[in-house]
Short mmCIF file of C-alpha atoms in Angstrom, two decimals:
data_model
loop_
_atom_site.label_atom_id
_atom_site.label_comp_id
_atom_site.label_asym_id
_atom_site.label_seq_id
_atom_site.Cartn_x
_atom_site.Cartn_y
_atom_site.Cartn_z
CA UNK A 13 -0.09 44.09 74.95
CA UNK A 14 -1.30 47.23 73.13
CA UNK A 15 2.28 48.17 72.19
CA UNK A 16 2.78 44.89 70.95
CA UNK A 17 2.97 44.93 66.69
CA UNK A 18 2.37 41.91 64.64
CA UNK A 19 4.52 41.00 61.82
CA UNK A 20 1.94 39.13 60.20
CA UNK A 21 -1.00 40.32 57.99
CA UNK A 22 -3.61 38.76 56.46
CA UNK A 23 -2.81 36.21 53.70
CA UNK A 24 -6.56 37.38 51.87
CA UNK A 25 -6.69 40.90 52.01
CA UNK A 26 -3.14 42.01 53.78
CA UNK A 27 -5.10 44.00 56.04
CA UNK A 28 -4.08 43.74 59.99
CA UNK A 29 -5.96 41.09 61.00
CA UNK A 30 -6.47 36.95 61.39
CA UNK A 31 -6.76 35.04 57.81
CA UNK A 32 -9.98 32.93 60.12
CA UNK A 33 -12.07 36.28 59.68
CA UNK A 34 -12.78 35.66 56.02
CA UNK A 35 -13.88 32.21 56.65
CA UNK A 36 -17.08 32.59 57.12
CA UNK A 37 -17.78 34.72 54.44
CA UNK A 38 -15.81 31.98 51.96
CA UNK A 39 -18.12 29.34 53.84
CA UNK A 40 -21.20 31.24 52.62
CA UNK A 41 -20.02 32.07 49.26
CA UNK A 42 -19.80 28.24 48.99
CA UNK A 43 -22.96 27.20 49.85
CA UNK A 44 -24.12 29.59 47.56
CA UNK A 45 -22.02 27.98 44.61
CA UNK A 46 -23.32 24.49 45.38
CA UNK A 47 -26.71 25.44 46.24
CA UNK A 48 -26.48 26.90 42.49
CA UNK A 49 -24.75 23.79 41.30
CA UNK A 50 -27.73 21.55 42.98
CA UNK A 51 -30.36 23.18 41.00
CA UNK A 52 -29.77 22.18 37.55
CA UNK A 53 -31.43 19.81 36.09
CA UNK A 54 -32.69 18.23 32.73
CA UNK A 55 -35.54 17.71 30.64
CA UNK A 56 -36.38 21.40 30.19
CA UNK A 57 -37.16 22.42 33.60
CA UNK A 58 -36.26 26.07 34.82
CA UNK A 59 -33.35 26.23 37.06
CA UNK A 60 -35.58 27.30 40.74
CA UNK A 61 -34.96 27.22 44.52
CA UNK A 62 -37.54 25.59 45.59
CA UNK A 63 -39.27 27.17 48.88
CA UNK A 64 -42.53 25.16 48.69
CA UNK A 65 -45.49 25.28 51.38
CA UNK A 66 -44.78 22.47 54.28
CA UNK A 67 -47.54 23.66 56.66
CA UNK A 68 -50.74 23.53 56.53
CA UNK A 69 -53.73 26.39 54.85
CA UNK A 70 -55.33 27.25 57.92
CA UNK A 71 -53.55 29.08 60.29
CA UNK A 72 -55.41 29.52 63.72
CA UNK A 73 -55.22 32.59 66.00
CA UNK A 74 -58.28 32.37 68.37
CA UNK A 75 -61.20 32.13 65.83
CA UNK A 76 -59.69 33.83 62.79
CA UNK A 77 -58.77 31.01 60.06
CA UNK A 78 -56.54 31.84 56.76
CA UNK A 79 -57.33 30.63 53.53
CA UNK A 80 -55.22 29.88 51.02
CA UNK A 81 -56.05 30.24 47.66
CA UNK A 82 -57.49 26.86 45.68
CA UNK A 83 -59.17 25.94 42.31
CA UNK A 84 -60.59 22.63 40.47
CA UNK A 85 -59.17 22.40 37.02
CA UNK A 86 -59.57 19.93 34.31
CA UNK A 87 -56.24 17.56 33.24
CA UNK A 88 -55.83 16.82 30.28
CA UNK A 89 -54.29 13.07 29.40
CA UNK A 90 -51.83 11.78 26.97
CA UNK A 91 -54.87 9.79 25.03
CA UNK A 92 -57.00 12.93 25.29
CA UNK A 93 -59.10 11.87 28.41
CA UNK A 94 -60.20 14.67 31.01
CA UNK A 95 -59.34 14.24 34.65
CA UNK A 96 -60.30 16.74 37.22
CA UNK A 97 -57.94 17.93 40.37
CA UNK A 98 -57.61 20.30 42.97
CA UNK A 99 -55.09 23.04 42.78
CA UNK A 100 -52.93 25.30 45.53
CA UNK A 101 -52.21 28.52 43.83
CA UNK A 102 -48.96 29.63 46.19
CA UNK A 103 -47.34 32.34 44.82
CA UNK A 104 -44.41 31.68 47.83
CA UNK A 105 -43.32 28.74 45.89
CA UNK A 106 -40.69 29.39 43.02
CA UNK A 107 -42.00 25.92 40.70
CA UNK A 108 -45.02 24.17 40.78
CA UNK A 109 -45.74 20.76 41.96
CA UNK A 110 -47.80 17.23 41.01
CA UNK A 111 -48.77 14.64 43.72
CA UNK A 112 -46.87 11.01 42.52
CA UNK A 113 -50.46 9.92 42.83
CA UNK A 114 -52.08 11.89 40.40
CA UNK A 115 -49.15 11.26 37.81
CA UNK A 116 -49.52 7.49 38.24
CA UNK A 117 -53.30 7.68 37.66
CA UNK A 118 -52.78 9.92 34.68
CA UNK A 119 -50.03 7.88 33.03
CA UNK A 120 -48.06 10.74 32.48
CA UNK A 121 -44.41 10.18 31.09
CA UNK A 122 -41.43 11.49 33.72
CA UNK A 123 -37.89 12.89 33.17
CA UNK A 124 -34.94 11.81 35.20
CA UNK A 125 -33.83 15.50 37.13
CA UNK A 126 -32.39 16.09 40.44
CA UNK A 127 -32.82 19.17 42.40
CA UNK A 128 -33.27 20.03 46.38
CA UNK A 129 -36.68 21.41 47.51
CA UNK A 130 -35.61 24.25 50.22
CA UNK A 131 -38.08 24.85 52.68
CA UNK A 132 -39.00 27.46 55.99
CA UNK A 133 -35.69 28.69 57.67
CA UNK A 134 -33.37 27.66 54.56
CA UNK A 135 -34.26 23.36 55.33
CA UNK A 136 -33.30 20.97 53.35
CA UNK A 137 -36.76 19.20 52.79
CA UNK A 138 -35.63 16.44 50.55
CA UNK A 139 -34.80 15.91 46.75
CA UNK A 140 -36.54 15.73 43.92
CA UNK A 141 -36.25 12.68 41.57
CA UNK A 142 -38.78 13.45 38.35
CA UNK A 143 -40.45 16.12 36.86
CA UNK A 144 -43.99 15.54 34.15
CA UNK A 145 -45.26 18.16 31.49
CA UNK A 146 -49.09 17.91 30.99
CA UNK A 147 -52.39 20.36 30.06
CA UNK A 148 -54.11 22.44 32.54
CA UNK A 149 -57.44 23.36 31.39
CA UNK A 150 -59.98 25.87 33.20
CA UNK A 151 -63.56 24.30 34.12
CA UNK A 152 -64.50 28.14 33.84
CA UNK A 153 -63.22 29.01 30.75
CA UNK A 154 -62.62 25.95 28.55
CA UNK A 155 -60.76 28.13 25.99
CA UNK A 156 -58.08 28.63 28.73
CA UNK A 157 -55.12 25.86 28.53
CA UNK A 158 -51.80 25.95 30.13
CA UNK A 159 -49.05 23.62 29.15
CA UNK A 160 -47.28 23.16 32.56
CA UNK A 161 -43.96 21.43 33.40
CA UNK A 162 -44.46 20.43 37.17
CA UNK A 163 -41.92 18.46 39.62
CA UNK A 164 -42.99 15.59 40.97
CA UNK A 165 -43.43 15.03 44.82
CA UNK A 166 -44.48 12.08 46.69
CA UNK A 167 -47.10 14.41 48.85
CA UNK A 168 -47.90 17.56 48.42
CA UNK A 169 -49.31 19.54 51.69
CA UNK A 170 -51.81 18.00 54.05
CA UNK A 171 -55.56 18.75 53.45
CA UNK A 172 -56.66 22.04 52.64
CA UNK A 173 -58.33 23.49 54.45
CA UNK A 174 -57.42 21.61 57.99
CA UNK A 175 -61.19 21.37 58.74
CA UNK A 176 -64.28 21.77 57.24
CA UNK A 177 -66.37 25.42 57.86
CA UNK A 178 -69.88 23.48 58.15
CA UNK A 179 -71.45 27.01 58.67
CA UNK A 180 -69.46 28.95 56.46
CA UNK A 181 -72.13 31.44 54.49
CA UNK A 182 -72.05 30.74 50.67
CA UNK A 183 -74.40 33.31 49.69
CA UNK A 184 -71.79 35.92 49.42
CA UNK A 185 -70.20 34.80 46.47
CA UNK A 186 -73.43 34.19 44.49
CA UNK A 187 -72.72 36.44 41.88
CA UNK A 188 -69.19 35.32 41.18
CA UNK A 189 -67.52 31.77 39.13
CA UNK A 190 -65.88 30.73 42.04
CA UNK A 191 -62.81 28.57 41.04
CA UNK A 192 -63.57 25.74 43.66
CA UNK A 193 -67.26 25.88 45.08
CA UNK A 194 -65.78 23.51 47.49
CA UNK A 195 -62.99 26.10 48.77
CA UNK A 196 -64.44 25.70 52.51
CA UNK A 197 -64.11 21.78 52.26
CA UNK A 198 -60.79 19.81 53.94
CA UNK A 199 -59.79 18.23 50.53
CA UNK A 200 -56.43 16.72 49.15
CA UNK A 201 -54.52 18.56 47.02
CA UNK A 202 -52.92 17.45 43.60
CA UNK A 203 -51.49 20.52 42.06
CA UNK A 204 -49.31 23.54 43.53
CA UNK A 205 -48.86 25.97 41.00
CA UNK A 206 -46.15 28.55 41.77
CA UNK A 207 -44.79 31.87 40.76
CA UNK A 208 -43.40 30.81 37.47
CA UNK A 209 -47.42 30.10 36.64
CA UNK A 210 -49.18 32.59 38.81
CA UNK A 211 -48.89 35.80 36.38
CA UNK A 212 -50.34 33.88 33.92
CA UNK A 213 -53.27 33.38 35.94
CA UNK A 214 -54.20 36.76 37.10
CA UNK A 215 -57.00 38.53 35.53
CA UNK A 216 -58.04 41.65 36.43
CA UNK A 217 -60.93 42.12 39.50
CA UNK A 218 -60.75 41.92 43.28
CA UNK A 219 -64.11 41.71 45.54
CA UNK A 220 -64.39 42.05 49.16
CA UNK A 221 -66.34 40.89 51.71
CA UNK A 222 -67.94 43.24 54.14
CA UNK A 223 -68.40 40.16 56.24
CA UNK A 224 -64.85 38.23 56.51
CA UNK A 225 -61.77 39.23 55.73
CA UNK A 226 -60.87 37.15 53.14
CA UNK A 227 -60.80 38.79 49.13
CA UNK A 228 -61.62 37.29 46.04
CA UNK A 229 -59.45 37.29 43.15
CA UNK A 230 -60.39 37.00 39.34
CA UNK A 231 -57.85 34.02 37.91
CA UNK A 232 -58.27 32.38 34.36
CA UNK A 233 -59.55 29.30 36.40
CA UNK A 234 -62.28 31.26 38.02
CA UNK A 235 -62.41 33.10 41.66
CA UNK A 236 -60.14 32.16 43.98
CA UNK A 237 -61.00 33.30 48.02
CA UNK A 238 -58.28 33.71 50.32
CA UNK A 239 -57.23 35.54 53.35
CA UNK A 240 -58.05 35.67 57.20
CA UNK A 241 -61.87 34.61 57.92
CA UNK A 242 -63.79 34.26 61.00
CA UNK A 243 -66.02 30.70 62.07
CA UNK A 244 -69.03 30.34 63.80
CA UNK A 245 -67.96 26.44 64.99
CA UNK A 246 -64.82 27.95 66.40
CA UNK A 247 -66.90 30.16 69.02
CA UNK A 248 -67.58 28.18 72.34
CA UNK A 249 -70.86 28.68 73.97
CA UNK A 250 -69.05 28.97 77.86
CA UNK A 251 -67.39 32.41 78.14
CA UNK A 252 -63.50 31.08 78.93
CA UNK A 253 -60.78 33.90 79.46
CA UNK A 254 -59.01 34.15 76.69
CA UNK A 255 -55.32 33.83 78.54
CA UNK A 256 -55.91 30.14 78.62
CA UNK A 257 -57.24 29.63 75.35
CA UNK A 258 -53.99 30.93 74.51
CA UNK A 259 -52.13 28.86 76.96
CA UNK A 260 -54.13 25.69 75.92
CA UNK A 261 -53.98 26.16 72.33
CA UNK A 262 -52.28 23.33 70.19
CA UNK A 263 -51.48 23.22 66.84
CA UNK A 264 -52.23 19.90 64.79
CA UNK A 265 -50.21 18.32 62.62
CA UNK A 266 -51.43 16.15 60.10
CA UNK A 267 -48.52 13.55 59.34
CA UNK A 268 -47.99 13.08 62.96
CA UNK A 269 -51.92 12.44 63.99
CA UNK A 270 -52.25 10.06 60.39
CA UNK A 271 -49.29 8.12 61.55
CA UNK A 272 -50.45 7.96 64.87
CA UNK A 273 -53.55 6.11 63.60
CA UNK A 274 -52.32 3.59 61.58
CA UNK A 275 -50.35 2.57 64.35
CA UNK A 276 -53.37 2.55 66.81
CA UNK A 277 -55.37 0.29 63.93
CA UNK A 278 -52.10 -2.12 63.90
CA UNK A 279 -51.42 -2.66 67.07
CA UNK A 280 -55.38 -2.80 68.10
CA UNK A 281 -56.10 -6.53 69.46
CA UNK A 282 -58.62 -8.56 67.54
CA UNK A 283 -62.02 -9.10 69.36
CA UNK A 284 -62.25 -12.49 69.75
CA UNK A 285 -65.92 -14.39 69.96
CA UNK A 286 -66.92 -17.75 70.99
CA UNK A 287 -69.47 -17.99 68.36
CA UNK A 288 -69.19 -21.65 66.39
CA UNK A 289 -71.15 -22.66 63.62
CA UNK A 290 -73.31 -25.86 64.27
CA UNK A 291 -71.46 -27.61 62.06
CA UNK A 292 -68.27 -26.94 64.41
CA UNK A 293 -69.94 -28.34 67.48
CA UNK A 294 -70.68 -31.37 65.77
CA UNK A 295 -67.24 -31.73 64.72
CA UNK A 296 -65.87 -31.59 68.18
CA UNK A 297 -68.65 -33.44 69.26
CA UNK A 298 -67.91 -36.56 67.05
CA UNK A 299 -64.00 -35.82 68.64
CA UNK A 300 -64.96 -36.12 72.04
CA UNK A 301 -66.87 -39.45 70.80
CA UNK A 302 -65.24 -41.44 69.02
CA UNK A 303 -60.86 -40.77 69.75
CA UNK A 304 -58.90 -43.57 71.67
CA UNK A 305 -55.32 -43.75 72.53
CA UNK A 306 -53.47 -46.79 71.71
CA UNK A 307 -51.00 -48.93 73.37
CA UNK A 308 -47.50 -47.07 71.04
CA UNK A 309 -49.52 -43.61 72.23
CA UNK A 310 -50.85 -42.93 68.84
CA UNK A 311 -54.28 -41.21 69.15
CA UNK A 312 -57.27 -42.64 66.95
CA UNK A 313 -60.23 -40.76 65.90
CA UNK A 314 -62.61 -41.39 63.27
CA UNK A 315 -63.21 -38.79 60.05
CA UNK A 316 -65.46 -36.38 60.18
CA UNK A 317 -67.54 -37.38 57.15
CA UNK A 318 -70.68 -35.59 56.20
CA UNK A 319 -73.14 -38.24 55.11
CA UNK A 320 -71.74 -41.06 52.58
CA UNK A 321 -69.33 -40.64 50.02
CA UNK A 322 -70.35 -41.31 46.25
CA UNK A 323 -69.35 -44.61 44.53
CA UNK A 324 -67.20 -42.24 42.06
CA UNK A 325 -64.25 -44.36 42.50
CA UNK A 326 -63.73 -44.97 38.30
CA UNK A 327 -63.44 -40.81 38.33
CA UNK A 328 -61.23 -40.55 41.09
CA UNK A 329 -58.90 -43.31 39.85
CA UNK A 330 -58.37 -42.04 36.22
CA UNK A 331 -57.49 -38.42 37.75
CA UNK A 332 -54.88 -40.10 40.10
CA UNK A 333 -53.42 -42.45 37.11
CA UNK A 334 -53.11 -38.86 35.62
CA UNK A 335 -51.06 -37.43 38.39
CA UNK A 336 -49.00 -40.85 38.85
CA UNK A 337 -48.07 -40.46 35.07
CA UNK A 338 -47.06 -37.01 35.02
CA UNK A 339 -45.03 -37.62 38.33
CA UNK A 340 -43.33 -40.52 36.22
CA UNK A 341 -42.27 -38.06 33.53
CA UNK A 342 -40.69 -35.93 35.88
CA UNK A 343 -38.65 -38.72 37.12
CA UNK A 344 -37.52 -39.38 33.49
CA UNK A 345 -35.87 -36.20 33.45
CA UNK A 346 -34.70 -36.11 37.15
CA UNK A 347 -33.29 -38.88 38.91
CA UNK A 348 -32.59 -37.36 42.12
CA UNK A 349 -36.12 -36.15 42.16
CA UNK A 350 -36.87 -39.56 41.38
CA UNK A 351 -34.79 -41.23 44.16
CA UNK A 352 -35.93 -38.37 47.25
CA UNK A 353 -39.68 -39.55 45.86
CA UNK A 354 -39.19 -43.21 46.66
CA UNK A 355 -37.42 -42.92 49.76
CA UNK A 356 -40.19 -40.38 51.07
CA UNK A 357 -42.57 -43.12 50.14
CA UNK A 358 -40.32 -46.32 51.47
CA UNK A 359 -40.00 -43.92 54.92
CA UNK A 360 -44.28 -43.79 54.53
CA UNK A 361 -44.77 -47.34 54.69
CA UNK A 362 -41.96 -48.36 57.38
CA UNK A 363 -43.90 -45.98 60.25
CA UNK A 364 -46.95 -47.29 59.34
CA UNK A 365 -48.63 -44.27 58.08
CA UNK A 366 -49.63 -45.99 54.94
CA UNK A 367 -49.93 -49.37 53.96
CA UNK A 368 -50.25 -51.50 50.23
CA UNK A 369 -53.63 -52.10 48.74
CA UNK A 370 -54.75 -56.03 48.50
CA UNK A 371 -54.93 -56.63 44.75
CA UNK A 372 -58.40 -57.64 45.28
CA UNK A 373 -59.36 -54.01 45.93
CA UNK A 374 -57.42 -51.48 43.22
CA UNK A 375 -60.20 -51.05 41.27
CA UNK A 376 -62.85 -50.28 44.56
CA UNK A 377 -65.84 -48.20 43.30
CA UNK A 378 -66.48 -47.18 46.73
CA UNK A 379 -62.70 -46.07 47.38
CA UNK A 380 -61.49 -42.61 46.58
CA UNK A 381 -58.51 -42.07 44.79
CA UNK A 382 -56.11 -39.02 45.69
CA UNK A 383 -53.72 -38.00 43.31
CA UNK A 384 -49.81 -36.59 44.79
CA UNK A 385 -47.25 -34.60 43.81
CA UNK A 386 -43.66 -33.39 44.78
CA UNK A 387 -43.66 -29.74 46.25
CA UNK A 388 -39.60 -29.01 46.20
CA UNK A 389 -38.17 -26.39 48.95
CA UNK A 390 -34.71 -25.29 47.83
CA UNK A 391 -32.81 -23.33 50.72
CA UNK A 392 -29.23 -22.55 50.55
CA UNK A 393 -27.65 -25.31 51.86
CA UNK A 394 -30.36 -27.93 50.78
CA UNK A 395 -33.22 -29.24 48.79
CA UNK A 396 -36.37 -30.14 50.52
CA UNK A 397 -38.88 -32.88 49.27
CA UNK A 398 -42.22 -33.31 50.39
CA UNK A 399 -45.18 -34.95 48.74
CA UNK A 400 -48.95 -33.77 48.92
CA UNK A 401 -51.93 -35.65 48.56
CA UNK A 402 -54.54 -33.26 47.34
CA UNK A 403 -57.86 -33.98 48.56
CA UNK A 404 -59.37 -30.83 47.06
CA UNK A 405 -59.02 -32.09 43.31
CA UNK A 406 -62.31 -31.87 41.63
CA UNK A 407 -64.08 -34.73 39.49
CA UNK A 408 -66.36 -33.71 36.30
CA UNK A 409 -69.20 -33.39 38.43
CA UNK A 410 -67.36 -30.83 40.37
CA UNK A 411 -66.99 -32.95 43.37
CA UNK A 412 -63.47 -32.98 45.52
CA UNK A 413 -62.75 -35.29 48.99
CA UNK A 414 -62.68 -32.50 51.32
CA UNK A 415 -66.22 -31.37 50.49
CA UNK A 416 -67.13 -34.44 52.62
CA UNK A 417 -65.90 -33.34 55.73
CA UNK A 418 -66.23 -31.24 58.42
CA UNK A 419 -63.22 -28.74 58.53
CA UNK A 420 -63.94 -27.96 62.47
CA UNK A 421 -63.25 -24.81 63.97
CA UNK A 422 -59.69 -22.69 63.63
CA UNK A 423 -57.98 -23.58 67.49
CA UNK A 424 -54.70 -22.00 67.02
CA UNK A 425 -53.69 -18.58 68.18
CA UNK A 426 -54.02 -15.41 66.30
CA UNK A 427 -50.97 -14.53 64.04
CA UNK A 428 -50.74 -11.13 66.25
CA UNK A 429 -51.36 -12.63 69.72
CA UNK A 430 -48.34 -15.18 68.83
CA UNK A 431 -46.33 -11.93 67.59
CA UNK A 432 -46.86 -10.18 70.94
CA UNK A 433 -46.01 -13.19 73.37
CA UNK A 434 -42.77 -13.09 71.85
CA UNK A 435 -41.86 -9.44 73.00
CA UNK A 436 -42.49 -11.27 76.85
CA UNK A 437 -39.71 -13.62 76.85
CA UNK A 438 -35.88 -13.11 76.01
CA UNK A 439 -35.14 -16.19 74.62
CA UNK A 440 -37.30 -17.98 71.69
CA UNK A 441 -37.56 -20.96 70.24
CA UNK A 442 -38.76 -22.40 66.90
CA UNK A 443 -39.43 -25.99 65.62
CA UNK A 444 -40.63 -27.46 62.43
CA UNK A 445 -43.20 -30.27 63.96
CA UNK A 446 -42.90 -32.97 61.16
CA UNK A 447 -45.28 -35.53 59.91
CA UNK A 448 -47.85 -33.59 62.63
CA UNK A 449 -51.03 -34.79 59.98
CA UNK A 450 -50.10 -37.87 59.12
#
């Protein structure tokens, strides 16, 4: 084989080899080109690669803690009105960043762009859709204002820091403006302001601590602390060898544990009393009393009237004359709904469910007069009629039917009980239970 000669050469370079060596390299060279070709976008915004911060500030390695840099600033509005927010100075990101929430709260204006946000290890973290300009103002120096053009996210970075230092020593940075008093405070985040701001930031002055680690830096928005620092809450009381602190140690992450929650508080079953009002009892009381069955199987039970109803029978009539004539104008204009109302009714009287009133009693002072409508269901294949009598229309006097009686206690299942007996069975069946209140 080693005396053997190819005839061929390569068709990129003519050099000895296989053609398939250069692929690679033209694969890369690609990606490069339409990573390029990704970036630009409109209204103004610097062409970037976006590298922004996906983890969270504190970074845990026994009891040392990193900080990352944060400041409170004052927005400034399109009318002119002040908001304040909490900004991540990361000098690792390439743009800077606003939280969709802030921006809808603000009313700012956004831009149509579209660009790729490139995270750790060369990820594709998702795109981005819009991009705001607004005013950054410092709460330190008022004279300070920065007109920034930000991309807009629909989160930011999970709270900063991950925990709260409860008995973190303040006293150190008495004599310095500290940009955020509340740097040592889990807090959201609104604002990430990159390297394309940072250097505008910087002023001159850095302070140590012979306590922690962590340096202060002099910014146009006031100190700023960052670096490694050290915890007294971290420190257990029990001496535990440090090999299995290491071997136990866990690192939290924020989006998992929050969605983990929500679904705990969703799928949590309702506690359930057996507490009824006395008004309840007496309503299944005056059940237990008073129902019959008849001979057909039709159950009888009397109403559950509170006391005895007002002789405002001249109110209630003129309200349900009202209703009848509007109903009649309808009809006018729609003779189907017109014909589907009179056989509903005609179908009413033949089961029995309603009957006509003797002449000698239409104008009853004692009766009570309900007014009824046509509620229409239109489905794809069909148009559904049905016709409501509506007890809860009020008189003048702000009296209605159903404020007579007793409404009893709720005795069907809970919405999310029914939901989960339907994950026991295979099959399933639904019915629509018609005329079940007549």
């Amino acid at each position: 084989m080693k005396d053997y000669k190819s005839q061929h050469s390569c068709k990129v370079c003519s050099g000895k080899h296989h053609s398939l060596l250069h692929y690679n390299n033209r694969n890369n060279d690609q990606q490069e080109a339409d990573s390029n070709n990704s970036a630009k976008i409109k209204a103004n915004v610097a062409h970037v690669a976006i590298k922004p911060v996906l983890a969270s500030n504190t970074c845990q390695s026994g009891e040392r803690n990193i900080l990352l840099a944060t400041a409170q600033v004052i927005v400034i509005e399109s009318d002119g009105q002040h908001t304040r927010a909490r900004v991540l100075l990361d000098q690792g990101s390439e743009a800077t960043f606003i939280s969709e929430a802030l921006v809808q709260s603000l009313r700012l204006s956004k831009s149509r762009v579209e660009t790729n946000v490139i995270g750790v290890r060369g990820c594709n973290a998702g795109c981005i859709k819009s991009a705001t300009c607004f005013t950054l103002q410092s709460q330190v120096d008022p004279s300070f204002k920065l007109e920034v053009n930000a991309f807009v996210l629909p989160r930011l970075t999970s709270a900063l820091p991950s925990r709260n230092f409860v008995k973190f020593n303040l006293h150190q940075f008495q004599q310095i403006s500290l940009a955020d008093p509340e740097f040592h405070r889990s807090s959201r985040v609104d604002i990430m302001i990159g390297a394309d701001l940072y250097g505008q930031l910087l002023r001159s002055g850095v302070q140590s601590f012979p306590r922690i680690l962590a340096v202060a830096q002099n910014t146009a928005l006031g100190w700023v602390v960052s670096g490694p620092t050290h915890d007294s809450t971290s420190r257990r009381a029990v001496p535990i060898n440090h090999a299995i602190i290491k071997a136990l140690r866990c690192e939290v992450n924020d989006d998992l544990s929050e969605i983990i929650q929500k679904f705990w508080t969703i799928e949590e079953v309702p506690i359930t009393t057996n507490f009824q009002k006395s008004a309840d009892k007496e309503c299944e009381r005056l059940f237990a009393d008073t129902h019959t069955r008849e001979r057909d199987g039709h159950l009888k039970v009397r109403l559950p009237c509170i006391g005895k109803l007002p002789s405002i029978g001249a109110a209630t009539r003129h309200i349900a004359l009202g209703s009848l004539k509007h109903q009649h104008r309808r009809f006018l204009n729609d003779s189907k709904l017109a014909n589907a109302y009179a056989e509903f009714m005609d179908t009413y009287l033949k089961l029995g469910h309603m009957e006509r009133v003797p002449t000698t009693e239409i104008n009853n002072p004692q009766a009570w007069y309900l007014p009824h409508h046509a509620v229409i269901t239109h489905t794809s294949r069909q148009s559904k009629i049905r016709v409501v009598f509506d007890a809860s229309r009020k008189t003048h006097d702000k009296q209605c039917l159903n404020d007579f009686f007793i409404a009893g206690p709720p005795h069907q299942n809970d919405l999310f009980l029914i939901l989960l007996n339907w994950r026991r069975y295979r099959y399933a069946f639904t019915a629509d239970i018609i005329k079940m209140f007549r």
